[in-house]
XYZ file of C-alpha atoms in Angstrom:
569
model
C -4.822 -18.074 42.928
C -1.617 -20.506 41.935
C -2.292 -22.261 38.718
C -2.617 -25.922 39.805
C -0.046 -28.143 38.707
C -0.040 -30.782 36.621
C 1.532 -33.614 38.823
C -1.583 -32.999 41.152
C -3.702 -34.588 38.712
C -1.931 -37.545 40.506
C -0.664 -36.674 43.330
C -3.064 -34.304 44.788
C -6.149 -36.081 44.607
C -7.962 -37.139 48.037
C -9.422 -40.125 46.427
C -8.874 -43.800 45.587
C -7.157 -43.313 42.333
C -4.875 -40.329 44.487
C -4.597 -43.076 47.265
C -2.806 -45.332 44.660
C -0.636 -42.884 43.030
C 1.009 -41.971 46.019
C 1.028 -45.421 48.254
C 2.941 -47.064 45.645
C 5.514 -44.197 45.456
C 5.963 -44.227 49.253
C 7.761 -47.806 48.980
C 10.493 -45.768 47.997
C 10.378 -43.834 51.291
C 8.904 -40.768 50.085
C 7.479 -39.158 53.158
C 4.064 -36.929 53.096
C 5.365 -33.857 52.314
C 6.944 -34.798 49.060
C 3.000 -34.739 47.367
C 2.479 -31.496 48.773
C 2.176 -29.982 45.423
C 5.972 -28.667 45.061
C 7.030 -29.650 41.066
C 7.519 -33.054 40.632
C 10.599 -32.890 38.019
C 11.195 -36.249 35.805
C 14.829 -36.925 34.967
C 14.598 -38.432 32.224
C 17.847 -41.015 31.586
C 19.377 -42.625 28.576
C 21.972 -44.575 30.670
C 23.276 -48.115 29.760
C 26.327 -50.036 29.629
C 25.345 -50.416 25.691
C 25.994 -46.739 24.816
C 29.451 -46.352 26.013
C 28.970 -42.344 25.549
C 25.983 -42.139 28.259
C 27.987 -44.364 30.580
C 28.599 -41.838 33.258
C 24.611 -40.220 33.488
C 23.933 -42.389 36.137
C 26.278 -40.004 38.257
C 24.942 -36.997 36.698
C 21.253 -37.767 37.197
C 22.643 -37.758 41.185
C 23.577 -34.029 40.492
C 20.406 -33.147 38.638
C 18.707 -34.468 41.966
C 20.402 -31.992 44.650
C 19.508 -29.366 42.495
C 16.304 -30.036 42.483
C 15.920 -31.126 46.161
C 17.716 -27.690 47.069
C 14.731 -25.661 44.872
C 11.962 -27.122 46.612
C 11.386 -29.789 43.909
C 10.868 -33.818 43.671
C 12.900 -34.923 41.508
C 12.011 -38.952 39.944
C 14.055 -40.741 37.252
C 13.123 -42.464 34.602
C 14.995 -44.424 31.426
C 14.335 -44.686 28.263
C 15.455 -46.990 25.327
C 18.867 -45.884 24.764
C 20.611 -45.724 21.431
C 24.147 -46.767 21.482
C 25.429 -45.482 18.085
C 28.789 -47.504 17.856
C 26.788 -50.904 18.929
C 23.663 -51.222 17.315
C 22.919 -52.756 13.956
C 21.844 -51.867 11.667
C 22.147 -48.579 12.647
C 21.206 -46.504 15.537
C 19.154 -44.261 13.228
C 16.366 -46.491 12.371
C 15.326 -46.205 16.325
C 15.748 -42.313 16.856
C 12.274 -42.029 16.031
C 11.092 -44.981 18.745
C 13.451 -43.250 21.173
C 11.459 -39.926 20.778
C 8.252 -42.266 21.118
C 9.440 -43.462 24.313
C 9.786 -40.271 25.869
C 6.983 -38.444 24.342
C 4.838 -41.257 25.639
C 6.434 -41.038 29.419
C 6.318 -38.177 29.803
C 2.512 -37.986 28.990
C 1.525 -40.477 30.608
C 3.502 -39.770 34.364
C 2.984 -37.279 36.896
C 5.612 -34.736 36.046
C 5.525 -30.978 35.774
C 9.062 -31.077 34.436
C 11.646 -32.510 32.938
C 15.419 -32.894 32.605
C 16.887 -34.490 29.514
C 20.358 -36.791 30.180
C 21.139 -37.967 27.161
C 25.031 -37.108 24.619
C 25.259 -40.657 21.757
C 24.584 -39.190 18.545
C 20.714 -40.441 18.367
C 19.873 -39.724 22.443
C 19.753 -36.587 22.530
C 18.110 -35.368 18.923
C 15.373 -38.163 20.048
C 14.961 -36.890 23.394
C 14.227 -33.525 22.208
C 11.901 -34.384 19.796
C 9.630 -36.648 22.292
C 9.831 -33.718 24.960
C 9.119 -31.244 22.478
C 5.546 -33.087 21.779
C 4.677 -33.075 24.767
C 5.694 -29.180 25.604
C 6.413 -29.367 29.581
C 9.122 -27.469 30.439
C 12.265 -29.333 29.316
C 16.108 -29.032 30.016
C 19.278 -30.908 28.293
C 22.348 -32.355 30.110
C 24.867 -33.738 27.878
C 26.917 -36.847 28.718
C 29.903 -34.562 27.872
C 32.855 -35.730 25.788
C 35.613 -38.434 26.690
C 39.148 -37.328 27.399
C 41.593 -37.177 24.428
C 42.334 -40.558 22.813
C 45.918 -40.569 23.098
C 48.721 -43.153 21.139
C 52.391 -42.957 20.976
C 52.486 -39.629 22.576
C 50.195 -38.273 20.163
C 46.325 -36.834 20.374
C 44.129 -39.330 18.324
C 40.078 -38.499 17.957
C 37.003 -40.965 17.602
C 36.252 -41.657 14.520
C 38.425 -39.403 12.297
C 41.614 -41.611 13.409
C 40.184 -44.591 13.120
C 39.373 -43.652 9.264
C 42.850 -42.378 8.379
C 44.401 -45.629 10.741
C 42.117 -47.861 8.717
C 43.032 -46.562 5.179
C 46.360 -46.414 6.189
C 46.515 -50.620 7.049
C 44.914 -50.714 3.704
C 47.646 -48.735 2.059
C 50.279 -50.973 3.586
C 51.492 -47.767 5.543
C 50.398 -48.850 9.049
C 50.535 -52.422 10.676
C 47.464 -54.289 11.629
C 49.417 -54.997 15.423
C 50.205 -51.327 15.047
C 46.202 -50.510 14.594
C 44.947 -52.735 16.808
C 47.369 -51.303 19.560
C 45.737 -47.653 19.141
C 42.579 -49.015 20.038
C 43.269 -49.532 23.581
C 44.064 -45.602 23.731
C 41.134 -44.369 21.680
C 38.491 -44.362 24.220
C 40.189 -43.417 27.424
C 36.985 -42.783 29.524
C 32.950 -42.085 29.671
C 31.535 -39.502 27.536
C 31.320 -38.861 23.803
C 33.194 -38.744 20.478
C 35.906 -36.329 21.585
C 36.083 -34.916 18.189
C 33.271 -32.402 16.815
C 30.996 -35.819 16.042
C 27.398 -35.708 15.665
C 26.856 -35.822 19.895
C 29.078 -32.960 20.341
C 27.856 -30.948 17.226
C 24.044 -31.562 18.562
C 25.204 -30.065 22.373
C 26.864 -27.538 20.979
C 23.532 -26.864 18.624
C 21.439 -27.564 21.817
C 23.459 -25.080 24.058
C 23.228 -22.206 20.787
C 19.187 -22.806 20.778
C 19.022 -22.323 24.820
C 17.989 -25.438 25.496
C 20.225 -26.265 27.891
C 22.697 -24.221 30.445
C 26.066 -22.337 29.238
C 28.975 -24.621 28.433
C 27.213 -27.496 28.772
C 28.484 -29.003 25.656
C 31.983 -28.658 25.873
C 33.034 -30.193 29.946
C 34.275 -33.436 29.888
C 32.453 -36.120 30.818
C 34.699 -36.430 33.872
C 35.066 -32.795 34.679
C 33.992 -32.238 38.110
C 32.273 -29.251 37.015
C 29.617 -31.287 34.968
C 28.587 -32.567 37.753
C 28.255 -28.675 39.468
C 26.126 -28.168 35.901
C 23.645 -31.275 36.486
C 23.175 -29.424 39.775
C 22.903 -26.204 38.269
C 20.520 -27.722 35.360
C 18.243 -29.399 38.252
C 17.774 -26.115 40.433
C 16.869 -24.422 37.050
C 14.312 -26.818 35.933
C 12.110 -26.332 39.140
C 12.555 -22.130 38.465
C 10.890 -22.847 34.582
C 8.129 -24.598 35.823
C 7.168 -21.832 38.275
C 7.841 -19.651 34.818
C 6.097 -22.209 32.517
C 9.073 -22.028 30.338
C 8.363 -24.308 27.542
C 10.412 -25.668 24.425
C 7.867 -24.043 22.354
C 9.259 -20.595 24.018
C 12.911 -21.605 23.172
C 12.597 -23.439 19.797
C 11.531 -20.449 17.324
C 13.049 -20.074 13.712
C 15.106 -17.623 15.129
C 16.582 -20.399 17.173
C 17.079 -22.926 14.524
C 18.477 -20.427 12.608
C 21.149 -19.759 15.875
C 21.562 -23.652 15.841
C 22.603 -23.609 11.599
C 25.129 -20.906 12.266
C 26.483 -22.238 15.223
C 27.078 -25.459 13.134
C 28.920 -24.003 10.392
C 31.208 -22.425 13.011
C 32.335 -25.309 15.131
C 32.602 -27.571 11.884
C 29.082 -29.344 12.930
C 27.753 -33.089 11.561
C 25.922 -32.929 8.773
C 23.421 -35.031 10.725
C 22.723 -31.968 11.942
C 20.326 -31.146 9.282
C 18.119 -34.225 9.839
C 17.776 -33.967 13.442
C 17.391 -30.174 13.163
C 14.449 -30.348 10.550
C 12.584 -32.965 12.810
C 12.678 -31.397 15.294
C 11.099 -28.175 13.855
C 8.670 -30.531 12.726
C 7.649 -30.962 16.382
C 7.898 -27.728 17.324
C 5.534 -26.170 14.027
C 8.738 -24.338 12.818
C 8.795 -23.985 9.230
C 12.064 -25.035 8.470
C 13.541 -26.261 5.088
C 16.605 -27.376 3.822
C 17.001 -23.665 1.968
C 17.332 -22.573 5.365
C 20.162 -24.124 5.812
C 21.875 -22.074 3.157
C 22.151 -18.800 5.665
C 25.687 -20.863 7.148
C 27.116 -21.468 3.952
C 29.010 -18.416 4.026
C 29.923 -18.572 8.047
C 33.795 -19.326 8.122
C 34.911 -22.320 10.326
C 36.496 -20.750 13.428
C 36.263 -24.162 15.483
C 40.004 -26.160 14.908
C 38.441 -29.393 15.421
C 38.507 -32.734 13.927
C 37.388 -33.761 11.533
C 37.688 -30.260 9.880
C 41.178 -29.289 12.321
C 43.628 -30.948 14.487
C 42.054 -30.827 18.157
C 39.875 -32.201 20.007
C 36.828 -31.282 22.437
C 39.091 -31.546 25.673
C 41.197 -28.648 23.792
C 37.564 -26.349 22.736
C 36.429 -26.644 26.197
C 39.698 -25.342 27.807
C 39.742 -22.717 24.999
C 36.273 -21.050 25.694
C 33.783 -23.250 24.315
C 30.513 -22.495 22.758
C 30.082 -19.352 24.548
C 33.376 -18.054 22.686
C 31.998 -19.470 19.649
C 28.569 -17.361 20.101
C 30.146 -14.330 20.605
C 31.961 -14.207 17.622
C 28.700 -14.995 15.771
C 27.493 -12.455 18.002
C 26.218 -9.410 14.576
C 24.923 -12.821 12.780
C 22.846 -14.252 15.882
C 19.314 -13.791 15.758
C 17.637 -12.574 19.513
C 16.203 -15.511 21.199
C 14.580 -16.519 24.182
C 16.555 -19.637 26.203
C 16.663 -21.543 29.286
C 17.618 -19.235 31.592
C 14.490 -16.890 30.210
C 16.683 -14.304 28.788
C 18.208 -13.909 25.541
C 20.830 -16.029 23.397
C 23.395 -13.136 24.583
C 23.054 -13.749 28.287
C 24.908 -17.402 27.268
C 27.956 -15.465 26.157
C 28.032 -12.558 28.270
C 31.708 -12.052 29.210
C 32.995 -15.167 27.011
C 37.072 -15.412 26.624
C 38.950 -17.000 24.484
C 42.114 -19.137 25.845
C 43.770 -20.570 22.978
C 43.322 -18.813 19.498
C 44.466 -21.775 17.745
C 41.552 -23.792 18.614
C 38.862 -20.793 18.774
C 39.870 -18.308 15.493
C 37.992 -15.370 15.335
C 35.833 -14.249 12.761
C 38.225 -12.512 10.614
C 40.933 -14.869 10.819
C 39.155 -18.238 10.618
C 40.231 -21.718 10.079
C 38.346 -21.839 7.006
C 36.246 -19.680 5.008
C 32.708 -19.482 4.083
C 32.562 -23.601 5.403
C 28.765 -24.129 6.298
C 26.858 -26.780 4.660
C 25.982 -26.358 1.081
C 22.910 -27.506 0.033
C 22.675 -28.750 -3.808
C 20.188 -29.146 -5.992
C 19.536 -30.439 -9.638
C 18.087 -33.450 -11.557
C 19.926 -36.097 -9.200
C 18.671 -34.659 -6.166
C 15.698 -32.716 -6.856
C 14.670 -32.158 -3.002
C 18.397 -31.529 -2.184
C 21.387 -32.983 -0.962
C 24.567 -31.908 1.359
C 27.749 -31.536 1.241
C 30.323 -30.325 3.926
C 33.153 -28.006 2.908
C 35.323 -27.886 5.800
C 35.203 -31.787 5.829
C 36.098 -31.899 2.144
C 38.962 -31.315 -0.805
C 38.526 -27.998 -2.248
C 39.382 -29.109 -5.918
C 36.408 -31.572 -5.560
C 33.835 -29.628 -4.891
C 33.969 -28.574 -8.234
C 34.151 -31.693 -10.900
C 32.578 -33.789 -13.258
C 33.363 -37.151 -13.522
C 32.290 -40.459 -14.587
C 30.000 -43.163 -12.094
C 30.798 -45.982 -10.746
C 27.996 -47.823 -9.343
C 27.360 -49.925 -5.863
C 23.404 -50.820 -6.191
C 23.671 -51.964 -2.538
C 26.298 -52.212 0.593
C 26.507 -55.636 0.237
C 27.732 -54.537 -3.658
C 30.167 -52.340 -1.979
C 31.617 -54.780 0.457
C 31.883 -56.944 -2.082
C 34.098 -55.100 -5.026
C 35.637 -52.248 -3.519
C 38.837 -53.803 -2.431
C 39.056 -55.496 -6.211
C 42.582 -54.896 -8.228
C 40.433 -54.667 -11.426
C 38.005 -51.977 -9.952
C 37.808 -49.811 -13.288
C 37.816 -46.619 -11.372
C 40.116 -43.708 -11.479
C 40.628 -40.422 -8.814
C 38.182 -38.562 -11.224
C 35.573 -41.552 -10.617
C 32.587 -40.454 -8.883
C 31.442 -43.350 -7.087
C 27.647 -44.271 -6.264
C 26.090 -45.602 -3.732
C 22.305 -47.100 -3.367
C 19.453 -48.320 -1.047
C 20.940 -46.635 2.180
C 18.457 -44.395 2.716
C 15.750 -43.696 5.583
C 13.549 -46.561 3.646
C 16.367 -48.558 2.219
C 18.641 -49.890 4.289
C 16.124 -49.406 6.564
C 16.896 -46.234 8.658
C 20.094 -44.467 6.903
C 23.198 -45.484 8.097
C 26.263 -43.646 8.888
C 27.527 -45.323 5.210
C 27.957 -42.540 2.950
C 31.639 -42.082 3.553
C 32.363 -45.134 1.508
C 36.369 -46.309 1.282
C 38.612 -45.438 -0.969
C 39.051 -48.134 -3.645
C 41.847 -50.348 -2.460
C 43.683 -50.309 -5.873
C 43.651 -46.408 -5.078
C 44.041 -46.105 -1.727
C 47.687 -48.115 -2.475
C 48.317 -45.131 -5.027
C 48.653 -42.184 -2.821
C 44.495 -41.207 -3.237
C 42.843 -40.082 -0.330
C 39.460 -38.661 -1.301
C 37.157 -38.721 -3.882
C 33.521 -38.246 -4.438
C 30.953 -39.974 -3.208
C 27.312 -39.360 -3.489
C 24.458 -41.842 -1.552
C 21.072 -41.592 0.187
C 22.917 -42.244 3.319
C 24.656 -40.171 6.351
C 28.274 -40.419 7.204
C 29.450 -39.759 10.787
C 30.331 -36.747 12.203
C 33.693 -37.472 12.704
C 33.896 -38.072 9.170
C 35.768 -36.490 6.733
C 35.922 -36.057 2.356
C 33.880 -34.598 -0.387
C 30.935 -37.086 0.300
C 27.789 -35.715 -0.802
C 25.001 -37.102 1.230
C 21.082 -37.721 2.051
C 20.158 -37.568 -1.438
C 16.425 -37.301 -1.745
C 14.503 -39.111 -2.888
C 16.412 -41.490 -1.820
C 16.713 -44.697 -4.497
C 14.551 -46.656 -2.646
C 11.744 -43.988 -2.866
C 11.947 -44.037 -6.691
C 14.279 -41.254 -6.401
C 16.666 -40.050 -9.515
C 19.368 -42.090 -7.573
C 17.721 -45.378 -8.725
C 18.688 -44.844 -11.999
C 21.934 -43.824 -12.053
C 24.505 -46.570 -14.002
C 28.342 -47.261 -14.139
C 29.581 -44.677 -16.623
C 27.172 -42.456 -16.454
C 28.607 -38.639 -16.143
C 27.351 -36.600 -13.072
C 28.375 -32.504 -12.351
C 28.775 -31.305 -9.105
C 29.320 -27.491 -8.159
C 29.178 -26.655 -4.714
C 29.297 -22.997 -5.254
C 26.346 -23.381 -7.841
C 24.832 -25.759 -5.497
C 24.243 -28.359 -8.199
C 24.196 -31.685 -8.221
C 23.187 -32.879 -11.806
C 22.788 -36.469 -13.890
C 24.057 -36.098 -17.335
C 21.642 -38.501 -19.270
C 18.910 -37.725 -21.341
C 15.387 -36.720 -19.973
C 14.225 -39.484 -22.645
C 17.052 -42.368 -21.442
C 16.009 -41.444 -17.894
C 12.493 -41.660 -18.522
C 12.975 -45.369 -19.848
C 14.901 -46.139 -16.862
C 12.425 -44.671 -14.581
C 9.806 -47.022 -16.391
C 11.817 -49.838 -15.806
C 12.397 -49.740 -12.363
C 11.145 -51.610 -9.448
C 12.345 -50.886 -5.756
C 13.566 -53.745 -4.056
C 12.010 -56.120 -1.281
C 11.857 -54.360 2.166
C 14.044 -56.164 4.375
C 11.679 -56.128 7.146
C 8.139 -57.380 7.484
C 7.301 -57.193 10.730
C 7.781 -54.870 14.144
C 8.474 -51.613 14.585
C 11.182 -51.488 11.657
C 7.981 -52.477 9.099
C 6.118 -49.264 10.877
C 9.059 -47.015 9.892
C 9.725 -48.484 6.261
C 5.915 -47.303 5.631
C 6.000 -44.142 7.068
C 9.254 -42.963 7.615
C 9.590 -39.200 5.796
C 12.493 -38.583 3.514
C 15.901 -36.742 4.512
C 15.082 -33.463 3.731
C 11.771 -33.495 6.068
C 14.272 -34.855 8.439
C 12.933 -38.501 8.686
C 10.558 -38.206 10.946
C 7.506 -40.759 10.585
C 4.701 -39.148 9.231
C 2.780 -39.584 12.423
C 4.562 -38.089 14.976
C 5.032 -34.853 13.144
C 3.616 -31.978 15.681
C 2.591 -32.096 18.968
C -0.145 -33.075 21.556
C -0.111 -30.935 25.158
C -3.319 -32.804 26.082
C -4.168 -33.818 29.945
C -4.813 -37.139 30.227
C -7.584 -37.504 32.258
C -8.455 -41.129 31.936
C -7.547 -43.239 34.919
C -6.047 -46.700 34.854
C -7.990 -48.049 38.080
């Protein structure tokens, strides 16, 4: 007998509440036949003129629909809030966790057997993940896919990176203001994504290592025909898992997070990765801790992308894409289950490489051993990271003297002062930009160079915060310190002058004061006044966890796969 499915709790029912289920979905012009108990597939759409990056899913959710038409399914749309990382304040963070509400909570509470995930902005799709994974119907990503190459004077320019080096460059007196207001205009040349190896591509590539979405999905432009042939592809494939019951809780094992932190150190991931990545296992019941992460840390960068190389994600797609990437992780990978209900090796089966300047192979890679470190010591005492291929190699070994910012405001304030008393061996300091902090953890931690150094020829130094920097980032920042100063964390306490150690290869990251001094401190210290009250911000302040727990809220950790049976008539 066929398993009953679960959109005929709505649709199927020969009764009042059935009768007004389906009446109000035939004002669409939904004949009969469409409740005849085929899967009813929700697309599940992150689409606004807000988030730039998702701009073009409104065409793609129109390919996601023929494909699921042409399996014998019903496909229905549906948006979501949408998190537009380059427009909201105070930072798109603080609402990845109400994003994953949103769709957890739709996708309970509708008629669907199914569901495909259109999402690509940094937050969208980690969110979308998280809410589906709650939930546990079967579940499919499409990326947005990433924008053509910026382009200026002839020249390939990247999202974010550029704009770093442009902007310390105007500071420097090296570059005119007309001269970096002009690139602008070139930057962002159409829909779709950072086109550098950002936190949105870095989380499809990590989504398209873990199976949860179809092969090469996170390397087609946004505007490549053929990711519109893949939203078809992706809806014909979603109605084949629900006859399956192919869940994310059959696709997100350890052994796929695991795939997702190699992957990362290979294509020069964000080191948002990690937070996204360890709330997510959260949903799933995956036991996975930072020290996990320390299984890349020895996986050389083979990915020539900014911010850790000189292309872009126009050049990795045309060069092979993930699937050349996983096959030269191939001895490292660990078998998994995906999307397609085969293993992790049926995504790279018969993978070429194109250009072996943007792809390296294993033993001849851009960089060596260039995963994530993880450190450790009295200053970060649940961890902290720190990204190698993003940073100066003399750096991540150094001691050196603090500078402190208490706040941003502190930063914004002083950092462009002549009488700055800071040197290149300076380690500056950063506070209250963590997940309770700021509130939400803001893409901060790559703090400028001090103007007075920047005019000196210095280009990095280190910088250690409870924030996140953006994927298309670059330096020796050390970041999501936790506890985070806010929390009470060792952070807090930290003064100007102070000495601090770091050692990457140890993985250290160590306060030199006195337990004693530090103890006074700690007795001394109050956290500062939330600045929020009220609304959901004042729900995440109290319950928000701390970075390495991924900053999740407390409450949302796990999953519920209930029925609803309750009726609202």
């Amino acid at each position: 007998m066929t398993k009953k499915r679960r959109s005929q709790h709505w649709y199927g029912k020969l009764d009042k509440d059935g009768f007004i289920h389906r009446s109000w979905m035939k004002n669409q012009g939904f004949p009969d036949h469409a409740f005849d108990g085929r899967p009813i597939i929700g697309i599940c759409n992150t689409w606004s003129e807000l988030t730039p990056c998702n701009s073009g899913l409104r065409d793609l959710a129109e390919g996601v629909k023929r494909g699921v038409w042409e399996a014998g399914g019903f496909p229905v749309e549906f948006p979501v809030m949408s998190l537009g990382e380059t427009q909201m304040k105070p930072t798109a963070m603080l609402f990845r966790n109400l994003l994953a509400m949103d769709v957890e909570e739709s996708i309970r509470a509708y008629g669907i057997d199914g569901v495909v995930l259109l999402g690509g902005c940094d937050k969208t799709t980690p969110g979308q993940l998280m809410g589906a994974a709650s939930v546990d119907l079967p579940s499919i990503v499409v990326s947005s896919g990433p924008m053509l190459n910026g382009k200026y004077r002839g020249q390939d320019i990247g999202s974010g990176t550029d704009v770093w080096k442009f902007s310390e460059a105007v500071r420097a007196g090296e570059m005119t203001l007309q001269d970096f207001m002009s690139a602008e205009s070139g930057m962002s040349r159409s829909a779709g994504v950072c086109m550098t190896m950002g936190t949105a591509s870095t989380m499809a590539s990590l989504v398209e290592a873990m199976g949860m979405s179809l092969p090469t999905n996170a390397a087609l432009p946004a505007v490549d025909a053929r990711r519109m042939a893949l939203a078809h592809l992706t809806g014909k494939r979603i109605v084949e898992m629900v006859d399956e019951d192919l869940k994310p809780s059959d696709i997100l094992t350890k052994e796929a997070f695991e795939n997702a932190i190699l992957a990362n150190a290979a294509v020069g991931g964000s080191t948002n990765a990690v937070v996204h990545l360890l709330a997510l296992a959260g949903r799933v019941g995956v036991d996975l801790t930072l020290k996990d992460f320390e299984i890349g840390s020895d996986i050389p960068l083979l990915v020539n992308c900014m911010p850790s190389g000189k292309y872009l994600m126009e050049d990795f797609c045309y060069a092979g894409g993930v699937p050349v990437v996983l096959s030269e992780l191939e001895p490292f990978l660990r078998p998994a289950k995906t999307v397609l209900n085969k293993d992790i090796s049926a995504h790279f089966e018969g993978a070429e490489c194109f250009n072996r300047d943007v792809i390296h192979p294993f033993d001849d890679p851009v960089k060596p051993a260039a995963g994530l470190r993880v450190l450790r010591g009295n200053l970060a005492p649940n961890g902290a990271i720190v990204k190698p291929s993003a940073a100066t190699d003399e750096l991540l070994e150094h001691e050196g003297a603090a500078y402190v910012f208490e706040n941003i405001e502190d930063l914004k304030a002083n950092i462009d002062r002549d009488d700055l008393p800071v040197t290149a061996e300076t380690i500056l300091v950063l506070k209250g930009c963590g997940p309770k902090g700021y509130p939400g953890m803001p893409e901060v931690g790559n703090m400028p160079i001090p103007a007075k150094l920047v005019k000196e020829g210095v280009r990095d130094m280190i910088r250690i915060s409870d924030a996140r920097m953006s994927g298309t980032a670059f330096g020796t920042v050390i970041l999501h310190v936790s506890p985070e100063a806010q929390a009470g964390g060792t952070l807090a306490l930290v003064k100007t002058g102070d000495r601090i150690r770091v050692s990457a290869s140890n993985g250290q990251l160590d306060l030199l004061v006195d337990a004693k001094e530090l103890d006074a401190r700690r007795a001394a210290w109050q956290p500062d006044d939330p600045h929020y009250t009220r609304g959901y911000a004042k729900l995440y302040i109290d319950h928000v966890l701390q970075a390495d727990q991924g900053a999740d809220l407390d409450f949302l950790v796990g999953k519920d796969t209930r029925l609803v049976t309750r009726e609202s008539h």
